[in-house]
Coordinates of C-alpha atoms and ligand atoms in Angstrom, one line a residue:
X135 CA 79.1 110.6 158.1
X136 CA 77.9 114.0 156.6
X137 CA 77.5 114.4 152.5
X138 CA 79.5 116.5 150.8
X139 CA 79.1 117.9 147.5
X140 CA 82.1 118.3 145.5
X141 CA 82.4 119.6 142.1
X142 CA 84.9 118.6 139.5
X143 CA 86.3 120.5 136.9
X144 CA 87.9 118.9 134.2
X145 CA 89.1 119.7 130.5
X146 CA 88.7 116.1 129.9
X147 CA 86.4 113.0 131.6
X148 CA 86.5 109.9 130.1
X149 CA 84.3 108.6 127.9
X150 CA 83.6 111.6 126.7
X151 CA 86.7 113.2 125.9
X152 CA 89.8 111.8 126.8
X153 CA 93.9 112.2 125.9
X154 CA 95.8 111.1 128.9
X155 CA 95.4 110.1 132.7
X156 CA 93.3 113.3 133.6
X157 CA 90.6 111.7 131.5
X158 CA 90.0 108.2 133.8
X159 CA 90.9 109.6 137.3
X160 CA 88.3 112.7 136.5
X161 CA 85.6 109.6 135.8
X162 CA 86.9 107.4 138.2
X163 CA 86.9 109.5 141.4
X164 CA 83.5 110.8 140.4
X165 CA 82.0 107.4 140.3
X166 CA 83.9 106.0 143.4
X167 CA 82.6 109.5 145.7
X168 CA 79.0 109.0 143.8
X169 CA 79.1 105.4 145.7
X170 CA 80.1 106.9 148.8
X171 CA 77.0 108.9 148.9
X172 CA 78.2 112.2 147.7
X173 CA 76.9 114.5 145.9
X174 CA 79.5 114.8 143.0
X175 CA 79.1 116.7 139.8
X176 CA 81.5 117.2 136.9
X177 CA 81.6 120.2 134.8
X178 CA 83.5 119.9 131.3
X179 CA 83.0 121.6 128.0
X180 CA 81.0 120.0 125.3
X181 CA 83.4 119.2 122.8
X182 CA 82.5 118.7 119.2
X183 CA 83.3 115.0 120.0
X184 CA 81.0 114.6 122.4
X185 CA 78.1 116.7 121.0
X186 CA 78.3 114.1 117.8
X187 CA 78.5 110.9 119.9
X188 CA 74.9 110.4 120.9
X189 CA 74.6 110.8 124.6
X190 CA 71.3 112.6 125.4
X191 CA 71.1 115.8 126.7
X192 CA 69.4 117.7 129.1
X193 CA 69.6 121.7 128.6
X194 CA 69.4 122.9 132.3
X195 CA 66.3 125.6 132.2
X196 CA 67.5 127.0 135.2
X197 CA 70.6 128.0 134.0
X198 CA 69.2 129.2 130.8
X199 CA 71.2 131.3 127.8
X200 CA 73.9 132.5 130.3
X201 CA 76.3 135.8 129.2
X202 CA 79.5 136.5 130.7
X203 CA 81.1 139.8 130.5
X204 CA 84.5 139.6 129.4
X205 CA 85.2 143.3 129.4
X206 CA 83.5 145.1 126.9
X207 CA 82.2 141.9 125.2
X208 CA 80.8 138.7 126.6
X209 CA 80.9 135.0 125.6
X210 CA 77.5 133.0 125.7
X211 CA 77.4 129.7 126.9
X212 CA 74.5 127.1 128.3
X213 CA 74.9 123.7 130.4
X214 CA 73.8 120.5 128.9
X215 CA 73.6 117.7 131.4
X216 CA 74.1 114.3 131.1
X217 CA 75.1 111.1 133.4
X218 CA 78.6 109.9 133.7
X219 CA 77.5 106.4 132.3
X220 CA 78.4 103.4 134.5
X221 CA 77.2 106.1 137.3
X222 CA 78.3 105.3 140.6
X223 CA 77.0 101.8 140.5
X224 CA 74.5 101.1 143.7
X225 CA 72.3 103.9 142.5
X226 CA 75.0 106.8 142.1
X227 CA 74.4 109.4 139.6
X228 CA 77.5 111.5 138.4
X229 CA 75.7 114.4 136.4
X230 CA 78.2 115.9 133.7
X231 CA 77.3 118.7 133.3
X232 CA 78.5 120.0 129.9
X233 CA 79.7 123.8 129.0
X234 CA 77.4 124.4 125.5
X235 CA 79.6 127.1 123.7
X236 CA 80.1 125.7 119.9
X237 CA 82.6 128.8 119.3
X238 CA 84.9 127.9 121.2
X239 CA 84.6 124.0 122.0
X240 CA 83.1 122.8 118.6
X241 CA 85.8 121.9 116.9
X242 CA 87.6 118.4 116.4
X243 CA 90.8 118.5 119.1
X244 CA 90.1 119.0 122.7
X245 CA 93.1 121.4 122.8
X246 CA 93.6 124.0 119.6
X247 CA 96.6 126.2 120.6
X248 CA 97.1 127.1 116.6
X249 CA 93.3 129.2 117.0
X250 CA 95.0 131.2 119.9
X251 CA 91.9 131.4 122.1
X252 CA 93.4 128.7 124.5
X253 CA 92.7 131.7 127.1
X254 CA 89.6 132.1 126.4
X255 CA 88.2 129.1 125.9
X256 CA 89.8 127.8 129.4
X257 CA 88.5 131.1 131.3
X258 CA 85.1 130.2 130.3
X259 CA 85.4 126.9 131.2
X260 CA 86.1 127.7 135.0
X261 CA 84.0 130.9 134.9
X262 CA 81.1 129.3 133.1
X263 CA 81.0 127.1 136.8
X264 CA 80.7 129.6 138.8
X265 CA 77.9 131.3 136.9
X266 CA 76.2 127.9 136.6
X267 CA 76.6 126.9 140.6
X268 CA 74.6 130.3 140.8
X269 CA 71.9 129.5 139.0
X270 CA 71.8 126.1 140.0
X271 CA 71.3 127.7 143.8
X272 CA 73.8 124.7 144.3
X273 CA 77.5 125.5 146.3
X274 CA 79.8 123.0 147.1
X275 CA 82.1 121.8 150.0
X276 CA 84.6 121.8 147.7
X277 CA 85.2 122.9 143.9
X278 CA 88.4 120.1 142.8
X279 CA 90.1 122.4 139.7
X280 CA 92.5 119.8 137.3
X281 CA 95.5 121.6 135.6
X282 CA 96.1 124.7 134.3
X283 CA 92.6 124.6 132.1
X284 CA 90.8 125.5 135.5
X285 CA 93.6 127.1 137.5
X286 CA 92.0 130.4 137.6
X287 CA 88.5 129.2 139.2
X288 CA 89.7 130.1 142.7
X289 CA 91.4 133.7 141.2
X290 CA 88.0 134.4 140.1
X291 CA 86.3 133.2 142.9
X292 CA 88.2 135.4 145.6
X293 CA 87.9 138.3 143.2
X294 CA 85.3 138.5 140.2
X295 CA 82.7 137.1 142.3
X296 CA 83.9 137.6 145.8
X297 CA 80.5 139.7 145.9
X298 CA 78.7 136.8 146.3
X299 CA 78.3 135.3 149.9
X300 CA 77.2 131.9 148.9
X301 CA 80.6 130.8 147.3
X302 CA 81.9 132.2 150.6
X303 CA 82.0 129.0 152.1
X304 CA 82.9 126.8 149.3
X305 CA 86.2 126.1 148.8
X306 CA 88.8 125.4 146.2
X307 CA 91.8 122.8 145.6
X308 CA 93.7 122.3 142.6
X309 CA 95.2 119.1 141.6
X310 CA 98.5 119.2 139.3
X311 CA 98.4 116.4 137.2
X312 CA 101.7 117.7 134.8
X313 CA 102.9 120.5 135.9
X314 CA 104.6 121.0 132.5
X315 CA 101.8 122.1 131.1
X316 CA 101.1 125.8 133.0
X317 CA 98.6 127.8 130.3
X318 CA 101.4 130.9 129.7
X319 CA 99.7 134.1 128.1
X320 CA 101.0 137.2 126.9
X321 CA 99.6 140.2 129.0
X322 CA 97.8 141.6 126.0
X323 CA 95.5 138.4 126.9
X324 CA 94.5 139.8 130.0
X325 CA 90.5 140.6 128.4
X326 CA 90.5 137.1 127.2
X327 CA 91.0 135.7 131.0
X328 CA 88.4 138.3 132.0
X329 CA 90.9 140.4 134.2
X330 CA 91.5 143.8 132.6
X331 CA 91.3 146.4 135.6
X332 CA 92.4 143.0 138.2
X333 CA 95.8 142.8 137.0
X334 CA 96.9 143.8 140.6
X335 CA 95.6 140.0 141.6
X336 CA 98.0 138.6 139.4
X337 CA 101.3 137.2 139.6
X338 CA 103.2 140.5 139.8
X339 CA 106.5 139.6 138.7
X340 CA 105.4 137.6 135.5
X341 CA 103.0 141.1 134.8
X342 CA 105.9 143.3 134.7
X343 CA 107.6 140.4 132.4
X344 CA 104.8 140.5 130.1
X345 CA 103.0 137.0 130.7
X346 CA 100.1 135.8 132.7
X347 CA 100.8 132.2 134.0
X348 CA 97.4 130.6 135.1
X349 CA 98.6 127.7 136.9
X350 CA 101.0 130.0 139.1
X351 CA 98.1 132.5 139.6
X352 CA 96.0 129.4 140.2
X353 CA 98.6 128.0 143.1
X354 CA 98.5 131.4 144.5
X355 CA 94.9 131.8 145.5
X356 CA 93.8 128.2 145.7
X357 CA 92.7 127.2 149.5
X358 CA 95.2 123.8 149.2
X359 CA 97.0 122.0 146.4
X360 CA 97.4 118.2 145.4
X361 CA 99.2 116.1 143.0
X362 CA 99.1 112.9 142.0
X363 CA 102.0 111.2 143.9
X364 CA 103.7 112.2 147.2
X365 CA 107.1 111.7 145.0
X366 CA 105.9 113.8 142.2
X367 CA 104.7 116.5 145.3
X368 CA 108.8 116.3 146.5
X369 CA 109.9 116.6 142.4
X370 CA 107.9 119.9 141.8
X371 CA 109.4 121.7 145.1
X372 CA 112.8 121.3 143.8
X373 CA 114.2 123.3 140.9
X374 CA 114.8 120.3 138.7
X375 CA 111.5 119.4 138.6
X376 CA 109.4 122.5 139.6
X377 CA 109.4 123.7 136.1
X378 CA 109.9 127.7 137.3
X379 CA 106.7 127.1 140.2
X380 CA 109.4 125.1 143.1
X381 CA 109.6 128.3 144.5
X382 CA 105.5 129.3 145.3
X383 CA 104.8 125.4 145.6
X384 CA 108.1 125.5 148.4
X385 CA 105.6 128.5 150.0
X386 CA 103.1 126.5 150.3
X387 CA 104.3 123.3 151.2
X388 CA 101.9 123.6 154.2
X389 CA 98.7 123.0 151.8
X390 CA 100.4 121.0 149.3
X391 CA 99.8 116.9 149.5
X392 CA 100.6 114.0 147.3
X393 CA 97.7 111.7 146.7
X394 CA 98.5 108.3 144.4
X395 CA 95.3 108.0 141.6
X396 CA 93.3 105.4 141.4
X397 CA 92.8 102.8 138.7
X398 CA 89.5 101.9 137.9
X399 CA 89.0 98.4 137.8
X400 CA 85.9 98.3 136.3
X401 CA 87.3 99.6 133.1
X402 CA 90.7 97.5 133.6
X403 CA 90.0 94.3 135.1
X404 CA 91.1 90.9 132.8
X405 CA 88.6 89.0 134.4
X406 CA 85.6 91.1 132.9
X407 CA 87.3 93.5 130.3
X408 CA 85.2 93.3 127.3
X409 CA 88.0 94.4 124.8
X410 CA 90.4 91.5 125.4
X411 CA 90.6 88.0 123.1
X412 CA 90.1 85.9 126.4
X413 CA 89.7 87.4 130.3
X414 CA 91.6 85.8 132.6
X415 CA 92.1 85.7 136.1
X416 CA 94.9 85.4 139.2
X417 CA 94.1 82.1 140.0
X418 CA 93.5 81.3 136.1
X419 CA 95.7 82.7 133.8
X420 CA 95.4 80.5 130.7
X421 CA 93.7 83.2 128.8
X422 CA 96.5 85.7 128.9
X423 CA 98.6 83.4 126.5
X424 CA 95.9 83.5 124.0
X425 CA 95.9 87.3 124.4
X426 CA 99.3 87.2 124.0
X427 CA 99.1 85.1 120.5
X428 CA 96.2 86.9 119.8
X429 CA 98.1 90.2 120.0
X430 CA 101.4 89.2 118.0
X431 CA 98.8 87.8 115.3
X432 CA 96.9 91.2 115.4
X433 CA 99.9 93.1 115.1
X434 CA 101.8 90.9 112.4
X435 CA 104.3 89.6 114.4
X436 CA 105.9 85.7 114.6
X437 CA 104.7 83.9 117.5
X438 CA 106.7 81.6 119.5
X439 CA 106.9 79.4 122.5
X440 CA 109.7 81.3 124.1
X441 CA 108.8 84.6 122.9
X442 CA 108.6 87.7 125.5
X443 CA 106.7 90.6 124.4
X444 CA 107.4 94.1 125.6
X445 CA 104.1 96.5 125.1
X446 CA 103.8 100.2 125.4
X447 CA 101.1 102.4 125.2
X448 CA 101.8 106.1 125.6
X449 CA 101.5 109.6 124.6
X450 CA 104.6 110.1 122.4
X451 CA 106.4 112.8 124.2
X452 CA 109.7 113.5 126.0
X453 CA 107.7 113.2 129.1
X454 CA 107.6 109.5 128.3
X455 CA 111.4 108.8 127.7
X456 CA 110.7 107.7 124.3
X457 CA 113.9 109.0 123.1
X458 CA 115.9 106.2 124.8
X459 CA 113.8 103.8 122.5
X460 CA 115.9 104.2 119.4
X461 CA 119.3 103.7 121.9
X462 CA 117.9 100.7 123.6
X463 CA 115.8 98.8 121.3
X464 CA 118.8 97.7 118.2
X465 CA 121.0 95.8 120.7
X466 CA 117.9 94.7 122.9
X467 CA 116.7 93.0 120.0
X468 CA 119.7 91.2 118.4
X469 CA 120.4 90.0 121.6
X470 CA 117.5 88.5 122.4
X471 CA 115.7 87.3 118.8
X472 CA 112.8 86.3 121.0
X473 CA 111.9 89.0 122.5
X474 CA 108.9 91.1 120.5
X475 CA 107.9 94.7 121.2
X476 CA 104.2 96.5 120.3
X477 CA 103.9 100.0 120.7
X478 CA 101.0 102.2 120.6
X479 CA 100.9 105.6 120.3
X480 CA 100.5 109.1 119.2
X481 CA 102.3 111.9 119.3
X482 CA 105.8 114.1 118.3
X483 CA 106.5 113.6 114.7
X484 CA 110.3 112.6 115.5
X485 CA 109.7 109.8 117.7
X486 CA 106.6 108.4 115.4
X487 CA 109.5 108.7 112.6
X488 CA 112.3 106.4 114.9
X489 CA 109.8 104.1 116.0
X490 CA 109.0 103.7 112.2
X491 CA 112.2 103.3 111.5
X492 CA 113.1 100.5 114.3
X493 CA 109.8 99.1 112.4
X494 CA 111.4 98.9 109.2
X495 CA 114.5 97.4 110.9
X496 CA 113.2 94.8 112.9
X497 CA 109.8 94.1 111.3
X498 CA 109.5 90.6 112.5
X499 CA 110.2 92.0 116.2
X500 CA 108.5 95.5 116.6
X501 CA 105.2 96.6 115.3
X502 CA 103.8 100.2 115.9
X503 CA 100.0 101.3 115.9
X504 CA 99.7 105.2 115.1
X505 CA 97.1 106.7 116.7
X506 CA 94.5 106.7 119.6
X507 CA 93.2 103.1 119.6
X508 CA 91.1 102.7 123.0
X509 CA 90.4 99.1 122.4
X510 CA 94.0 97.9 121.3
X511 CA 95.1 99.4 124.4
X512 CA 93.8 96.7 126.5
X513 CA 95.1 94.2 124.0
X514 CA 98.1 95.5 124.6
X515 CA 97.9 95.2 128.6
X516 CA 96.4 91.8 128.4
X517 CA 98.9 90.6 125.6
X518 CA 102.1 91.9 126.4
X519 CA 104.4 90.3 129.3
X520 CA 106.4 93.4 130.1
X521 CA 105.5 96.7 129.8
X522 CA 107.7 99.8 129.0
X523 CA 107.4 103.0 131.1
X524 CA 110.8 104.7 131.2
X525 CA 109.1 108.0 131.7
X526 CA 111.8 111.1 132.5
X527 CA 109.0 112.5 134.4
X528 CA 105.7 111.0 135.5
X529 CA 103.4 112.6 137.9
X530 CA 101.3 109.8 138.4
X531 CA 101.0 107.0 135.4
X532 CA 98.0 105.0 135.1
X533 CA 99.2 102.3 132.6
X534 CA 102.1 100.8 135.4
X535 CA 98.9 100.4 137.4
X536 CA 96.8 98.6 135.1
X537 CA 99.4 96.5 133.6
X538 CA 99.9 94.8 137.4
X539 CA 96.4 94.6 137.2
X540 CA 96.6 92.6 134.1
X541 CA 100.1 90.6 135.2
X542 CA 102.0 92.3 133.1
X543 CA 105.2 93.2 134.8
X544 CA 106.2 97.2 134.3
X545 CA 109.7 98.3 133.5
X546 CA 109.9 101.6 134.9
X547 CA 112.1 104.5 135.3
X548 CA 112.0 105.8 139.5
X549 CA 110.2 108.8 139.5
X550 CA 107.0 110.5 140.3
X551 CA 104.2 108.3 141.0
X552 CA 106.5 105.0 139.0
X553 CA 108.5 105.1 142.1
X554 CA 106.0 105.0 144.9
X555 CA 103.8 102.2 142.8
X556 CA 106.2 99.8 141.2
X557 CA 108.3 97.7 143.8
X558 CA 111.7 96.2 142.5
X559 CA 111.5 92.7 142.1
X560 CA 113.9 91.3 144.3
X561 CA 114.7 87.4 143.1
X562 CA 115.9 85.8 146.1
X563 CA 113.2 87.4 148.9
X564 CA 111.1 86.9 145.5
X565 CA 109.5 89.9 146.4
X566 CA 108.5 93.0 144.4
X567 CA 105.9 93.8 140.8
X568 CA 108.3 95.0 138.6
X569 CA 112.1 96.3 137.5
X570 CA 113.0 99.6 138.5
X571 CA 116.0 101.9 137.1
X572 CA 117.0 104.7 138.2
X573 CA 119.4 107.2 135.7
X574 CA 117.6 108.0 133.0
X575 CA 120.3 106.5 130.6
X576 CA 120.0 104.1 127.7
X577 CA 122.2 101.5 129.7
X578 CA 120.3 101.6 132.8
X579 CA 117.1 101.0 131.0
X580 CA 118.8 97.9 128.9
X581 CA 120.3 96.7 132.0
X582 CA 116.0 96.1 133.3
X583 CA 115.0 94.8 130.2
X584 CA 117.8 92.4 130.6
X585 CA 116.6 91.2 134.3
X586 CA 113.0 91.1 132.6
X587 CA 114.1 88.4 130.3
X588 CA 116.5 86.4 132.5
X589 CA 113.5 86.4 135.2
X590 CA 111.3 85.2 132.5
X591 CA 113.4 82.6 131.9
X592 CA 112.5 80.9 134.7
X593 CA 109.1 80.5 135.3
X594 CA 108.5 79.1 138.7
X595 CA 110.1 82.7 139.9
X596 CA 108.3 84.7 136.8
X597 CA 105.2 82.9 138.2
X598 CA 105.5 84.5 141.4
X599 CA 105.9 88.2 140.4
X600 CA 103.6 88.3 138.1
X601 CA 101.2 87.1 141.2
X602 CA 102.6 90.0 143.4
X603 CA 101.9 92.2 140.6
X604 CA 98.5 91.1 140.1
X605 CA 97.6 90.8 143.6
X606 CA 98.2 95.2 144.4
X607 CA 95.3 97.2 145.1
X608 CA 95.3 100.6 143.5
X609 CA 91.5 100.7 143.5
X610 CA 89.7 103.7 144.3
X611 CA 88.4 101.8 147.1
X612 CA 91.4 102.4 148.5
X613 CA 92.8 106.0 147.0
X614 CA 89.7 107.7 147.2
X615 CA 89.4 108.2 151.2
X616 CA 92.6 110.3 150.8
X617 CA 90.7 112.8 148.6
X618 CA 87.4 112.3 151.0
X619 CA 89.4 113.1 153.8
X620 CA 91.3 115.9 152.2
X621 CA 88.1 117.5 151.2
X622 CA 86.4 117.3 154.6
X623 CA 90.2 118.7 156.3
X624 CA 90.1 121.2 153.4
X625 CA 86.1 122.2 154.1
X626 CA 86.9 122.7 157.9
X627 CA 89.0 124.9 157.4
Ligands
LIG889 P1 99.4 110.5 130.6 O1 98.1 111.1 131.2 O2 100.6 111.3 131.0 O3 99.3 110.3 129.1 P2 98.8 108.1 132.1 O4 99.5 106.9 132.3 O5 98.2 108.7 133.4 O6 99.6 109.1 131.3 O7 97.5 107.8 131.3 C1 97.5 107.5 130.0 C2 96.1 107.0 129.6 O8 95.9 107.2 128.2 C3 96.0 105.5 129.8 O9 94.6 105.1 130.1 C4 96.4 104.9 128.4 O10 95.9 103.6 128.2 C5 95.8 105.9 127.5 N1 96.5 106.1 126.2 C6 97.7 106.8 126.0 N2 98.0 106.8 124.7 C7 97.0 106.0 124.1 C8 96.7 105.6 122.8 N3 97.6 105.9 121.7 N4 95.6 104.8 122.5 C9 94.8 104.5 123.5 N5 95.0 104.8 124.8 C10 96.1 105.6 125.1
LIG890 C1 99.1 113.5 133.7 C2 100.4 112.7 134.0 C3 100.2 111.3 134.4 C4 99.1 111.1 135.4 C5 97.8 111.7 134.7 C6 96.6 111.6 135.6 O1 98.8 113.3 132.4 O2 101.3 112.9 133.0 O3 101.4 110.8 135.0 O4 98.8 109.8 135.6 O5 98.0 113.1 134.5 O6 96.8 112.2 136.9

């Protein structure tokens, strides 16, 4: 089986800088094709985060002091390199290799809309790749693009530096992880994205609107297009879910494919997790009640025998059907006094101030963490017995994954990637690894947290699907060949 060498680009790769999913599948695939034998390399800017954090750092000489023309300035930038740590295992080296430009990625937040050089800083990012791959004499197979952040590496590639024969052969696929997210600019941006006197290459109808969309220029140019679901690639062809792009993604439904991510178990295993109380295992799952004890005690709640506690770790967004929350969680709670509910998360100031306000309410039932908290997140996975996802959208969702993983039995709304990994638990076949609803309605959702506690009510059956969920493989392992044999399909071509 030939090599091939595929380069990722990223805005975020976990651990160095991380705020959602994109983070872990950016490290996780890397790693997984490192073991494979490829020859994988990551390109992500050197946040402020990560310049402070210790890792060492390796300027690459043969990239040097690099200076891209943007018009009738440039923007300096060198590469810092660096190993993914935990490599690929059996040898495996991911290097990172990390976009040095202190201007524009030296500050606190990985993303800083309120500077208004979001164009900018982006276009470097995917242009700063191509200049590197140069110098580095080094073109891959394949260069993978994540999001809107690098959406315009295969505009430039086909016209900034279409002069260059060597990136003739490499090709390009963008993977939509949320395609609410598109990177919208006004035209008079156009010198920030490096395309005054191009404009002709852009999307034409959004130019004569005023706006530069680079995930829409992005779909228009790249050689194929994946996202992280095959349900999530049927949502974004229709108008409901398409977000204003159904209509060039419906164009291309020829290169367009649905691929599921994968978790990695290294990082979210309770057998050999680090962060948890006690690791546990399928066969042996004694420890999980004294993560669960250990969690209520950590998070100030009562514990008791018959207690069932609901966790949720999430970004605190629409996205994420937080707003049924505040519908669901008064009645769900006085009728069940044993049920307890941990949430952690960050995000919208409304929903932080409802969940506060449930918190005030019920404070021997709900507790809330604020915040990013890496290592209460696995407490939470390991702790909880259910875990809430009633997403309005998801694209993919990692945390359904890893609570199964951990026995912890998802509650999830059906779409996106929730609906082709969660099965419905289906008491008398005693199939299924979790309870699914469907309309995204405060009833529908009550009406699963319901079934959760009457199936947890009796344990011989609660036994068995917390088994089922335990026992499903969403390993790399397993979701990886799909990208390997995209890739090679996509380098044939
Ligand atoms: P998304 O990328 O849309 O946020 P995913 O389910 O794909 O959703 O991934 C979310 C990832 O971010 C998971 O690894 C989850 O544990 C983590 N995460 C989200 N919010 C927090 C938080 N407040 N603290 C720690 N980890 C979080
Ligand atoms: C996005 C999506 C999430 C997905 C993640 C990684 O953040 O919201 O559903 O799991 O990307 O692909």
């Amino acid at each position: 089986m030939s090599k091939l060498r595929i380069c990722l680009v990223s805005s975020e790769v976990a651990p160095f800088s991380k705020t959602g999913g994109l983070a872990d599948v950016s490290a996780g695939l890397s790693r997984w094709l490192a073991r494979r034998g490829h020859d994988v390399r990551i390109f992500t800017p050197l946040y402020e985060r990560v310049a402070r954090a210790g890792y060492p750092l390796e300027t690459e000489t043969r990239v040097g002091d690099v200076s891209v023309p943007f018009g009738d300035w440039s923007q300096e930038f060198a590469i810092r390199s660096t190993p993914l740590p935990d490599g690929g295992g059996n040898g495996g080296v991911v290097p990172v290799h990390l976009i040095d430009c202190p201007g524009l990625y030296g500050r606190e937040r990985l993303y800083s809309s309120e500077h208004g050089d979001e164009a900018l800083r982006f276009a470097l990012l995917s242009r700063a790749v191509l200049e590197a791959c140069q110098r580095l004499d080094w073109f891959p197979h394949v260069f993978h693009c994540n999001d809107w952040h690098t959406a315009m590496l295969p505009v430039y590639k086909r016209t900034l530096y279409d002069w260059d024969r060597k990136l003739w052969a490499s090709r390009t696929l963008l993977t939509i992880h949320n395609i609410d997210f598109q990177g919208v600019f006004p035209s008079s941006r156009i010198g920030d994205l490096g395309m005054r006197g191009l404009e002709r290459h852009l999307h034409q109808g959004d130019w004569a609107r005023g706006e530069i969309n680079c995930m829409k220029s992005g779909l228009a140019w790249v050689d194929w297009i994946s996202t992280v679901s095959d349900t999530y690639a049927h949502e974004i062809q229709t108008a409901e879910g398409g977000r204003g792009l159904d209509g060039i993604l419906r164009d291309r439904s020829g290169s367009l494919s649905g691929i599921v991510n994968g978790c990695d178990y290294g990082d979210w295993d309770p057998a050999t997790d680090p962060h948890i109380p006690s690791n546990y295992t399928r066969d042996d799952r004694s420890g999980k009640l004294e993560c669960k004890k250990r969690l209520l005690e950590r998070m100030l709640l009562p514990y008791s025998a018959d207690c069932v506690v609901f966790g949720m770790v999430s970004r605190l967004t629409h996205q994420k059907g937080v707003d049924l929350l505040p519908q669901v969680l008064p009645a769900f709670l006085r009728e069940y006094p044993q049920a307890r509910v941990v949430v952690l998360g960050s995000g919208e100031a409304r929903y932080e101030d409802a969940l506060q306000w449930l918190r005030n309410t019920f404070p021997t039932q709900i507790a809330i963490f604020r915040g990013y908290h890496e290592e209460l997140a696995h407490w939470i996975e390991a702790g909880s017995d259910v875990f809430l996802m009633p997403s309005l959208f998801e694209p993919c969702g990692l945390n359904q994954m890893y609570s199964m993983r951990y026995g912890t039995i998802p509650v999830v709304r059906r779409t996106g990637g929730l609906a082709d990994t969660v099965r419905p638990w289906n008491p008398v076949e005693e199939t299924g690894t979790g309870f699914v609803f469907w309309d995204f309605d405060p009833f529908a959702l009550l009406a699963e947290m319901r079934h959760a506690m009457g199936a947890h009510a009796h344990p011989p059956a609660w036994d068995t699907l917390v088994e089922n969920a335990m026992r499903e493989d969403w390993s790399w392992d397993r979701q990886g060949v799909h990208y390997e044999n995209l890739y090679r399909h996509i380098a044939s071509r």
